[in-house]
Tab-separated table of N, CA and C in Angstrom:
chain	number	residue	atom	x	y	z
A	1	MET	N	106.353	140.771	77.432
A	1	MET	CA	104.911	140.832	77.442
A	1	MET	C	104.427	142.235	77.114
A	2	ALA	N	105.210	143.232	77.521
A	2	ALA	CA	104.806	144.605	77.261
A	2	ALA	C	104.821	144.921	75.771
A	3	LEU	N	105.696	144.286	75.017
A	3	LEU	CA	105.777	144.562	73.589
A	3	LEU	C	104.799	143.734	72.763
A	4	SER	N	104.513	142.516	73.180
A	4	SER	CA	103.707	141.629	72.338
A	4	SER	C	102.218	141.665	72.661
A	5	ARG	N	101.830	142.147	73.819
A	5	ARG	CA	100.431	142.172	74.281
A	5	ARG	C	99.829	140.763	74.387
A	6	ASN	N	100.673	139.769	74.386
A	6	ASN	CA	100.207	138.392	74.500
A	6	ASN	C	101.144	137.690	75.474
A	7	ILE	N	100.592	136.980	76.432
A	7	ILE	CA	101.418	136.372	77.472
A	7	ILE	C	102.039	135.044	77.028
A	8	ILE	N	101.456	134.387	76.036
A	8	ILE	CA	101.913	133.055	75.637
A	8	ILE	C	103.304	133.086	75.015
A	9	PHE	N	103.550	134.001	74.083
A	9	PHE	CA	104.838	134.039	73.380
A	9	PHE	C	106.018	134.275	74.326
A	10	PRO	N	105.983	135.276	75.214
A	10	PRO	CA	107.113	135.439	76.138
A	10	PRO	C	107.289	134.261	77.099
A	11	LEU	N	106.200	133.650	77.527
A	11	LEU	CA	106.307	132.490	78.419
A	11	LEU	C	106.927	131.290	77.701
A	12	LEU	N	106.591	131.113	76.426
A	12	LEU	CA	107.204	130.025	75.659
A	12	LEU	C	108.707	130.235	75.500
A	13	ILE	N	109.126	131.472	75.291
A	13	ILE	CA	110.559	131.767	75.201
A	13	ILE	C	111.244	131.441	76.526
A	14	LEU	N	110.621	131.823	77.625
A	14	LEU	CA	111.191	131.554	78.943
A	14	LEU	C	111.286	130.059	79.221
A	15	VAL	N	110.243	129.310	78.916
A	15	VAL	CA	110.244	127.862	79.131
A	15	VAL	C	111.287	127.184	78.242
A	16	ALA	N	111.407	127.621	76.999
A	16	ALA	CA	112.408	127.042	76.103
A	16	ALA	C	113.820	127.319	76.613
A	17	TYR	N	114.071	128.534	77.098
A	17	TYR	CA	115.398	128.875	77.622
A	17	TYR	C	115.741	128.017	78.837
A	18	ILE	N	114.793	127.903	79.764
A	18	ILE	CA	115.031	127.107	80.973
A	18	ILE	C	115.237	125.638	80.614
A	19	GLY	N	114.441	125.123	79.693
A	19	GLY	CA	114.578	123.731	79.280
A	19	GLY	C	115.919	123.444	78.640
A	20	MET	N	116.354	124.315	77.744
A	20	MET	CA	117.650	124.104	77.086
A	20	MET	C	118.805	124.206	78.081
A	21	LYS	N	118.732	125.157	79.002
A	21	LYS	CA	119.793	125.278	80.003
A	21	LYS	C	119.814	124.064	80.933
A	22	TYR	N	118.649	123.537	81.280
A	22	TYR	CA	118.582	122.379	82.170
A	22	TYR	C	119.105	121.129	81.468
A	23	TRP	N	118.657	120.892	80.244
A	23	TRP	CA	119.050	119.665	79.544
A	23	TRP	C	120.509	119.663	79.135
A	24	THR	N	121.092	120.832	78.921
A	24	THR	CA	122.510	120.879	78.566
A	24	THR	C	123.379	121.175	79.785
A	25	MET	N	122.783	121.247	80.966
A	25	MET	CA	123.469	121.548	82.224
A	25	MET	C	124.312	122.819	82.121
A	26	GLY	N	123.719	123.823	81.519
A	26	GLY	CA	124.387	125.113	81.425
A	26	GLY	C	125.422	125.185	80.332
A	27	GLY	N	125.305	124.304	79.360
A	27	GLY	CA	126.269	124.308	78.256
A	27	GLY	C	126.272	125.632	77.511
A	28	LYS	N	127.228	125.766	76.650
A	28	LYS	CA	127.417	127.028	75.930
A	28	LYS	C	126.524	127.117	74.696
A	29	MET	N	125.281	126.638	74.792
A	29	MET	CA	124.373	126.711	73.656
A	29	MET	C	124.042	128.165	73.326
A	30	PHE	N	123.825	128.963	74.374
A	30	PHE	CA	123.591	130.390	74.197
A	30	PHE	C	124.772	131.118	74.840
A	31	PRO	N	125.669	131.680	74.051
A	31	PRO	CA	126.878	132.272	74.626
A	31	PRO	C	126.645	133.638	75.284
A	32	ILE	N	125.397	133.982	75.522
A	32	ILE	CA	125.107	135.251	76.174
A	32	ILE	C	125.098	135.024	77.685
A	33	TYR	N	124.621	135.981	78.398
A	33	TYR	CA	124.593	135.946	79.855
A	33	TYR	C	123.825	134.734	80.373
A	34	ASN	N	124.425	133.985	81.285
A	34	ASN	CA	123.798	132.804	81.857
A	34	ASN	C	123.143	133.167	83.180
A	35	VAL	N	121.840	132.970	83.267
A	35	VAL	CA	121.090	133.358	84.453
A	35	VAL	C	121.166	132.297	85.536
A	36	MET	N	121.379	131.056	85.165
A	36	MET	CA	121.328	129.964	86.127
A	36	MET	C	122.719	129.547	86.588
A	37	SER	N	122.776	129.002	87.789
A	37	SER	CA	124.020	128.464	88.321
A	37	SER	C	123.873	126.954	88.457
A	38	PHE	N	124.822	126.202	87.930
A	38	PHE	CA	124.779	124.750	87.988
A	38	PHE	C	125.868	124.213	88.907
A	39	SER	N	125.972	124.803	90.090
A	39	SER	CA	126.961	124.379	91.066
A	39	SER	C	126.486	123.097	91.748
A	40	VAL	N	127.349	122.088	91.790
A	40	VAL	CA	126.973	120.800	92.369
A	40	VAL	C	126.937	120.876	93.894
A	41	ASP	N	127.899	121.568	94.500
A	41	ASP	CA	127.970	121.599	95.959
A	41	ASP	C	127.036	122.636	96.583
A	42	MET	N	126.518	123.568	95.786
A	42	MET	CA	125.566	124.591	96.233
A	42	MET	C	126.078	125.410	97.418
A	43	LYS	N	127.356	125.623	97.462
A	43	LYS	CA	127.928	126.495	98.480
A	43	LYS	C	127.846	127.934	97.995
A	44	ILE	N	127.661	128.846	98.926
A	44	ILE	CA	127.619	130.251	98.560
A	44	ILE	C	129.038	130.707	98.278
A	45	SER	N	129.256	131.119	97.062
A	45	SER	CA	130.582	131.574	96.663
A	45	SER	C	130.476	132.994	96.129
A	46	GLY	N	131.614	133.577	95.877
A	46	GLY	CA	131.632	134.922	95.314
A	46	GLY	C	130.967	134.978	93.952
A	47	GLU	N	131.126	133.894	93.180
A	47	GLU	CA	130.512	133.839	91.850
A	47	GLU	C	128.988	133.833	91.947
A	48	LEU	N	128.450	133.082	92.913
A	48	LEU	CA	127.004	133.004	93.080
A	48	LEU	C	126.434	134.337	93.568
A	49	ILE	N	127.139	135.009	94.459
A	49	ILE	CA	126.688	136.307	94.941
A	49	ILE	C	126.714	137.330	93.803
A	50	THR	N	127.774	137.312	92.994
A	50	THR	CA	127.866	138.225	91.855
A	50	THR	C	126.743	137.964	90.861
A	51	LEU	N	126.456	136.691	90.597
A	51	LEU	CA	125.381	136.324	89.684
A	51	LEU	C	124.033	136.801	90.216
A	52	SER	N	123.808	136.660	91.509
A	52	SER	CA	122.553	137.104	92.109
A	52	SER	C	122.390	138.618	92.019
A	53	ILE	N	123.452	139.352	92.267
A	53	ILE	CA	123.386	140.815	92.187
A	53	ILE	C	123.109	141.256	90.748
A	54	LYS	N	123.766	140.613	89.783
A	54	LYS	CA	123.511	140.936	88.377
A	54	LYS	C	122.063	140.662	88.004
A	55	ASN	N	121.515	139.529	88.478
A	55	ASN	CA	120.119	139.194	88.179
A	55	ASN	C	119.167	140.222	88.759
A	56	ILE	N	119.432	140.686	89.965
A	56	ILE	CA	118.569	141.687	90.597
A	56	ILE	C	118.618	142.998	89.807
A	57	ILE	N	119.812	143.414	89.410
A	57	ILE	CA	119.944	144.665	88.654
A	57	ILE	C	119.246	144.562	87.296
A	58	ILE	N	119.458	143.444	86.589
A	58	ILE	CA	118.810	143.259	85.290
A	58	ILE	C	117.291	143.213	85.450
A	59	GLY	N	116.793	142.560	86.497
A	59	GLY	CA	115.362	142.501	86.744
A	59	GLY	C	114.760	143.872	87.006
A	60	ILE	N	115.453	144.696	87.782
A	60	ILE	CA	114.962	146.045	88.067
A	60	ILE	C	114.946	146.889	86.793
A	61	VAL	N	115.997	146.787	85.986
A	61	VAL	CA	116.051	147.549	84.735
A	61	VAL	C	114.909	147.141	83.803
A	62	PHE	N	114.689	145.837	83.640
A	62	PHE	CA	113.608	145.382	82.771
A	62	PHE	C	112.235	145.752	83.331
A	63	ALA	N	112.072	145.739	84.640
A	63	ALA	CA	110.799	146.149	85.241
A	63	ALA	C	110.534	147.624	84.972
A	64	LEU	N	111.558	148.453	85.073
A	64	LEU	CA	111.389	149.880	84.786
A	64	LEU	C	111.063	150.121	83.313
A	65	ILE	N	111.755	149.419	82.423
A	65	ILE	CA	111.465	149.561	80.992
A	65	ILE	C	110.045	149.107	80.675
A	66	GLY	N	109.622	147.990	81.243
A	66	GLY	CA	108.257	147.512	81.040
A	66	GLY	C	107.228	148.482	81.579
A	67	HIS	N	107.517	149.076	82.724
A	67	HIS	CA	106.604	150.064	83.299
A	67	HIS	C	106.479	151.286	82.389
A	68	LEU	N	107.612	151.747	81.844
A	68	LEU	CA	107.569	152.895	80.940
A	68	LEU	C	106.791	152.585	79.665
A	69	ILE	N	106.987	151.400	79.122
A	69	ILE	CA	106.253	151.012	77.913
A	69	ILE	C	104.761	150.942	78.199
A	70	MET	N	104.393	150.322	79.322
A	70	MET	CA	102.971	150.177	79.645
A	70	MET	C	102.320	151.511	80.009
A	71	SER	N	103.060	152.416	80.613
A	71	SER	CA	102.462	153.701	81.004
A	71	SER	C	102.237	154.602	79.793
A	72	LYS	N	103.020	154.433	78.722
A	72	LYS	CA	102.857	155.267	77.531
A	72	LYS	C	101.861	154.669	76.540
A	73	ARG	N	101.521	153.407	76.720
A	73	ARG	CA	100.598	152.728	75.800
A	73	ARG	C	99.166	153.111	76.146
A	74	LYS	N	98.396	153.399	75.111
A	74	LYS	CA	96.971	153.720	75.296
A	74	LYS	C	96.163	152.474	75.012
A	75	ILE	N	95.161	152.259	75.806
A	75	ILE	CA	94.328	151.058	75.654
A	75	ILE	C	93.264	151.283	74.606
């Protein structure tokens, strides 16, 4: 959103990503980092904890980058 100045385009990308991951049950359609866990038993495992920590770190990094972009942009 910080780069496009429009909220619709980034939200459409997010909805498309979530939809494709849900309909393919986490298939290898996008061989990049998988944000979602499709565990059937929903037990807390080491893999789920690692995935959660990675998501938190990536979220903080993107929040900082977005803040820097928005603070340098003139209205």
